[in-house]
Amino acid sequence: MTLALPLSASATPATVANLRTVAVAAEPTSTTTTEVTVEVTSEPAATPPPPKPAPPPPPTPEQLRQWERADQVRKDRKSGRGLIISGAMVSGVSYLFTSLAGALAIDRARDMVDDPDTLDVDESARADDRRRFGRALLIPGIGPGLAIARADTATRAWAAGVAGLTQGLGAGLVVLGIARLGRAKRLERLNVTGMASSRGAQVSVGLRF
């Protein structure tokens, strides 16, 4: 009897069990026995790849509204603070130069006295107008507007008008920035939820104080 075995093979558990039973072979016409050594090496089974994580569920309409509201709050806060800082700087710098011009006008008015050689010009009256012009420029906000009527030259009236517009622009930026911050606070306190069904829609509004 001839027993043919492969030199090497990948064995499954069932094949290993069958090979272990074939350990000795005997010739049919002889009493001589032949010992056969079977060596089986098993390879570890390949581990399956880990399952892929499930994709996150899509956001609900309520979550989308909350994200939009949070993004709007962040934008309003950022723009509001920027507007307040910019407006304060514009108004402050404009008032600094305007008040300096008013102080210089008041100082120059003190040096204006009547000249006997120029009877057609009343220096005292011009000094009073110049003094009123300078005092008006010292008033923040509405001061440049008041100074326009008291200016004795077109150049001074134009400068006072530009100063008034600049200060007004800065004040407007500050007011707009405060309004943006106020809207951000209202959006933080406001909570709007909606629910739709076959019977209709329902909206609930919540406000935190």
Short mmCIF file of C-alpha atoms in Angstrom, two decimals:
data_model
loop_
_atom_site.label_atom_id
_atom_site.label_comp_id
_atom_site.label_asym_id
_atom_site.label_seq_id
_atom_site.Cartn_x
_atom_site.Cartn_y
_atom_site.Cartn_z
CA MET A 1 0.00 0.00 0.00
CA THR A 2 1.35 3.36 -0.98
CA LEU A 3 0.37 6.45 0.98
CA ALA A 4 0.97 9.75 -0.77
CA LEU A 5 0.89 12.85 1.36
CA PRO A 6 1.56 16.40 0.27
CA LEU A 7 4.68 17.99 1.55
CA SER A 8 2.85 21.13 2.69
CA ALA A 9 -0.71 22.32 2.50
CA SER A 10 -3.02 24.76 4.15
CA ALA A 11 -5.23 22.70 6.40
CA THR A 12 -8.62 23.42 7.78
CA PRO A 13 -9.69 21.97 11.15
CA ALA A 14 -11.53 19.14 9.37
CA THR A 15 -8.42 18.25 7.33
CA VAL A 16 -6.23 18.26 10.44
CA ALA A 17 -8.59 15.84 12.16
CA ASN A 18 -8.44 13.45 9.20
CA LEU A 19 -4.65 13.61 8.94
CA ARG A 20 -4.15 12.76 12.59
CA THR A 21 -5.94 9.43 12.07
CA VAL A 22 -3.49 8.44 9.33
CA ALA A 23 -0.38 7.84 11.36
CA VAL A 24 0.71 4.28 10.41
CA ALA A 25 0.59 2.49 7.04
CA ALA A 26 1.04 -1.31 6.58
CA GLU A 27 1.95 -3.30 3.48
CA PRO A 28 -0.76 -5.85 2.60
CA THR A 29 1.67 -8.68 1.95
CA SER A 30 4.16 -7.94 4.68
CA THR A 31 4.16 -7.66 8.40
CA THR A 32 6.48 -4.70 8.20
CA THR A 33 4.95 -1.51 9.33
CA THR A 34 5.99 1.89 8.20
CA GLU A 35 5.68 4.78 10.57
CA VAL A 36 4.69 7.98 8.95
CA THR A 37 5.10 11.30 10.74
CA VAL A 38 2.61 13.92 9.74
CA GLU A 39 3.38 17.54 10.60
CA VAL A 40 0.55 19.96 10.21
CA THR A 41 0.98 23.71 10.50
CA SER A 42 -2.09 25.83 10.61
CA GLU A 43 -2.14 29.49 9.62
CA PRO A 44 -4.16 31.85 11.79
CA ALA A 45 -7.43 32.82 10.25
CA ALA A 46 -7.56 36.31 8.85
CA THR A 47 -9.43 38.67 11.12
CA PRO A 48 -12.22 40.57 9.39
CA PRO A 49 -11.77 44.34 9.15
CA PRO A 50 -13.53 46.34 11.83
CA PRO A 51 -16.92 47.62 10.80
CA LYS A 52 -17.05 51.18 9.58
CA PRO A 53 -18.69 53.61 11.98
CA ALA A 54 -22.16 54.61 11.03
CA PRO A 55 -22.44 58.12 9.56
CA PRO A 56 -23.93 60.70 11.91
CA PRO A 57 -27.60 61.39 11.39
CA PRO A 58 -28.48 64.51 9.42
CA PRO A 59 -29.23 67.59 11.54
CA THR A 60 -32.83 68.29 12.33
CA PRO A 61 -34.48 71.57 11.32
CA GLU A 62 -34.38 72.67 14.95
CA GLN A 63 -30.62 72.09 15.13
CA LEU A 64 -30.13 74.03 11.88
CA ARG A 65 -32.07 76.97 13.31
CA GLN A 66 -30.02 76.87 16.50
CA TRP A 67 -26.77 76.84 14.51
CA GLU A 68 -27.92 79.74 12.36
CA ARG A 69 -28.96 81.69 15.45
CA ALA A 70 -25.63 81.01 17.17
CA ASP A 71 -23.75 82.11 14.04
CA GLN A 72 -25.82 85.30 13.85
CA VAL A 73 -25.12 86.02 17.52
CA ARG A 74 -21.39 85.61 16.95
CA LYS A 75 -21.45 87.92 13.91
CA ASP A 76 -23.50 90.57 15.72
CA ARG A 77 -21.17 90.54 18.69
CA LYS A 78 -18.07 90.86 16.54
CA SER A 79 -19.48 93.59 14.30
CA GLY A 80 -21.07 95.44 17.22
CA ARG A 81 -17.84 95.69 19.15
CA GLY A 82 -15.96 96.75 16.03
CA LEU A 83 -18.50 99.48 15.26
CA ILE A 84 -18.40 100.83 18.81
CA ILE A 85 -14.60 100.98 18.83
CA SER A 86 -14.43 102.56 15.37
CA GLY A 87 -17.12 105.12 16.14
CA ALA A 88 -15.52 106.10 19.44
CA MET A 89 -12.16 106.60 17.75
CA VAL A 90 -13.64 108.69 14.90
CA SER A 91 -15.64 110.90 17.26
CA GLY A 92 -12.78 111.22 19.74
CA VAL A 93 -10.17 112.21 17.17
CA SER A 94 -12.56 114.62 15.46
CA TYR A 95 -13.51 116.30 18.75
CA LEU A 96 -9.85 116.53 19.74
CA PHE A 97 -8.93 118.62 16.70
CA THR A 98 -12.21 120.57 16.73
CA SER A 99 -11.83 121.57 20.37
CA LEU A 100 -8.21 122.53 19.71
CA ALA A 101 -9.35 124.81 16.88
CA GLY A 102 -11.97 126.33 19.20
CA ALA A 103 -9.41 127.01 21.90
CA LEU A 104 -7.09 128.67 19.38
CA ALA A 105 -9.95 130.83 18.13
CA ILE A 106 -10.71 132.00 21.67
CA ASP A 107 -7.05 132.84 22.29
CA ARG A 108 -6.82 134.82 19.06
CA ALA A 109 -10.00 136.73 19.92
CA ARG A 110 -8.33 138.05 23.08
CA ASP A 111 -5.61 139.67 20.96
CA MET A 112 -8.09 141.50 18.75
CA VAL A 113 -8.49 145.14 19.87
CA ASP A 114 -9.86 148.24 18.18
CA ASP A 115 -7.44 150.04 15.90
CA PRO A 116 -7.98 153.83 15.65
CA ASP A 117 -6.59 153.90 12.13
CA THR A 118 -9.28 151.50 10.82
CA LEU A 119 -12.55 153.17 11.71
CA ASP A 120 -14.55 151.06 9.27
CA VAL A 121 -13.77 147.80 11.09
CA ASP A 122 -15.02 147.05 14.59
CA GLU A 123 -12.41 144.71 16.03
CA SER A 124 -14.31 144.28 19.27
CA ALA A 125 -17.33 142.91 17.41
CA ARG A 126 -15.14 140.55 15.41
CA ALA A 127 -13.48 139.39 18.62
CA ASP A 128 -16.85 138.61 20.15
CA ASP A 129 -17.88 136.61 17.06
CA ARG A 130 -14.59 134.76 17.07
CA ARG A 131 -14.97 134.01 20.78
CA ARG A 132 -18.51 132.66 20.27
CA PHE A 133 -17.25 130.58 17.36
CA GLY A 134 -14.50 129.03 19.49
CA ARG A 135 -16.81 128.31 22.41
CA ALA A 136 -19.26 126.55 20.07
CA LEU A 137 -16.47 124.29 18.80
CA LEU A 138 -15.78 123.19 22.38
CA ILE A 139 -19.27 121.64 22.59
CA PRO A 140 -19.15 117.96 21.47
CA GLY A 141 -21.69 116.72 18.96
CA ILE A 142 -23.83 119.75 18.13
CA GLY A 143 -21.05 122.30 18.69
CA PRO A 144 -19.75 122.39 15.11
CA GLY A 145 -23.28 122.94 13.81
CA LEU A 146 -23.71 125.92 16.12
CA ALA A 147 -20.30 127.26 15.09
CA ILE A 148 -21.30 127.46 11.42
CA ALA A 149 -23.66 130.37 12.12
CA ARG A 150 -20.95 132.17 14.12
CA ALA A 151 -18.15 131.76 11.54
CA ASP A 152 -16.84 135.00 10.05
CA THR A 153 -15.35 133.31 6.96
CA ALA A 154 -16.48 130.62 4.59
CA THR A 155 -13.38 128.54 5.37
CA ARG A 156 -14.20 128.41 9.06
CA ALA A 157 -17.83 127.53 8.29
CA TRP A 158 -16.72 124.72 5.99
CA ALA A 159 -14.28 123.35 8.59
CA ALA A 160 -16.96 123.44 11.27
CA GLY A 161 -19.38 121.59 8.97
CA VAL A 162 -16.85 118.85 8.21
CA ALA A 163 -16.08 118.48 11.92
CA GLY A 164 -19.79 118.16 12.68
CA LEU A 165 -20.29 115.50 10.03
CA THR A 166 -17.30 113.53 11.31
CA GLN A 167 -18.49 113.59 14.89
CA GLY A 168 -21.98 112.63 13.78
CA LEU A 169 -20.61 109.72 11.76
CA GLY A 170 -18.70 108.44 14.78
CA ALA A 171 -21.77 108.75 17.01
CA GLY A 172 -23.85 106.87 14.42
CA LEU A 173 -21.35 104.02 14.36
CA VAL A 174 -21.49 103.76 18.14
CA VAL A 175 -25.30 103.66 18.11
CA LEU A 176 -25.29 101.00 15.39
CA GLY A 177 -22.79 98.90 17.34
CA ILE A 178 -24.94 99.11 20.48
CA ALA A 179 -27.96 98.01 18.43
CA ARG A 180 -26.02 95.01 17.11
CA LEU A 181 -25.02 93.94 20.61
CA GLY A 182 -28.60 94.34 21.77
CA ARG A 183 -29.85 92.13 18.95
CA ALA A 184 -27.26 89.48 19.86
CA LYS A 185 -28.53 89.44 23.45
CA ARG A 186 -32.13 89.12 22.28
CA LEU A 187 -31.25 86.20 19.99
CA GLU A 188 -29.53 84.44 22.89
CA ARG A 189 -32.63 84.72 25.03
CA LEU A 190 -35.03 83.83 22.21
CA ASN A 191 -35.85 80.17 21.58
CA VAL A 192 -38.20 79.34 18.70
CA THR A 193 -39.22 75.75 18.01
CA GLY A 194 -41.56 74.47 15.32
CA MET A 195 -43.27 71.17 14.66
CA ALA A 196 -45.31 70.15 11.61
CA SER A 197 -47.83 67.33 11.32
CA SER A 198 -50.69 66.25 9.08
CA ARG A 199 -53.07 68.39 11.12
CA GLY A 200 -51.05 71.57 10.83
CA ALA A 201 -47.99 73.32 12.23
CA GLN A 202 -47.15 74.40 15.74
CA VAL A 203 -44.64 77.07 16.73
CA SER A 204 -43.53 77.77 20.29
CA VAL A 205 -41.56 80.83 21.33
CA GLY A 206 -39.51 80.99 24.54
CA LEU A 207 -37.81 84.09 25.95
CA ARG A 208 -35.31 84.12 28.82
CA PHE A 209 -35.12 87.13 31.12
#
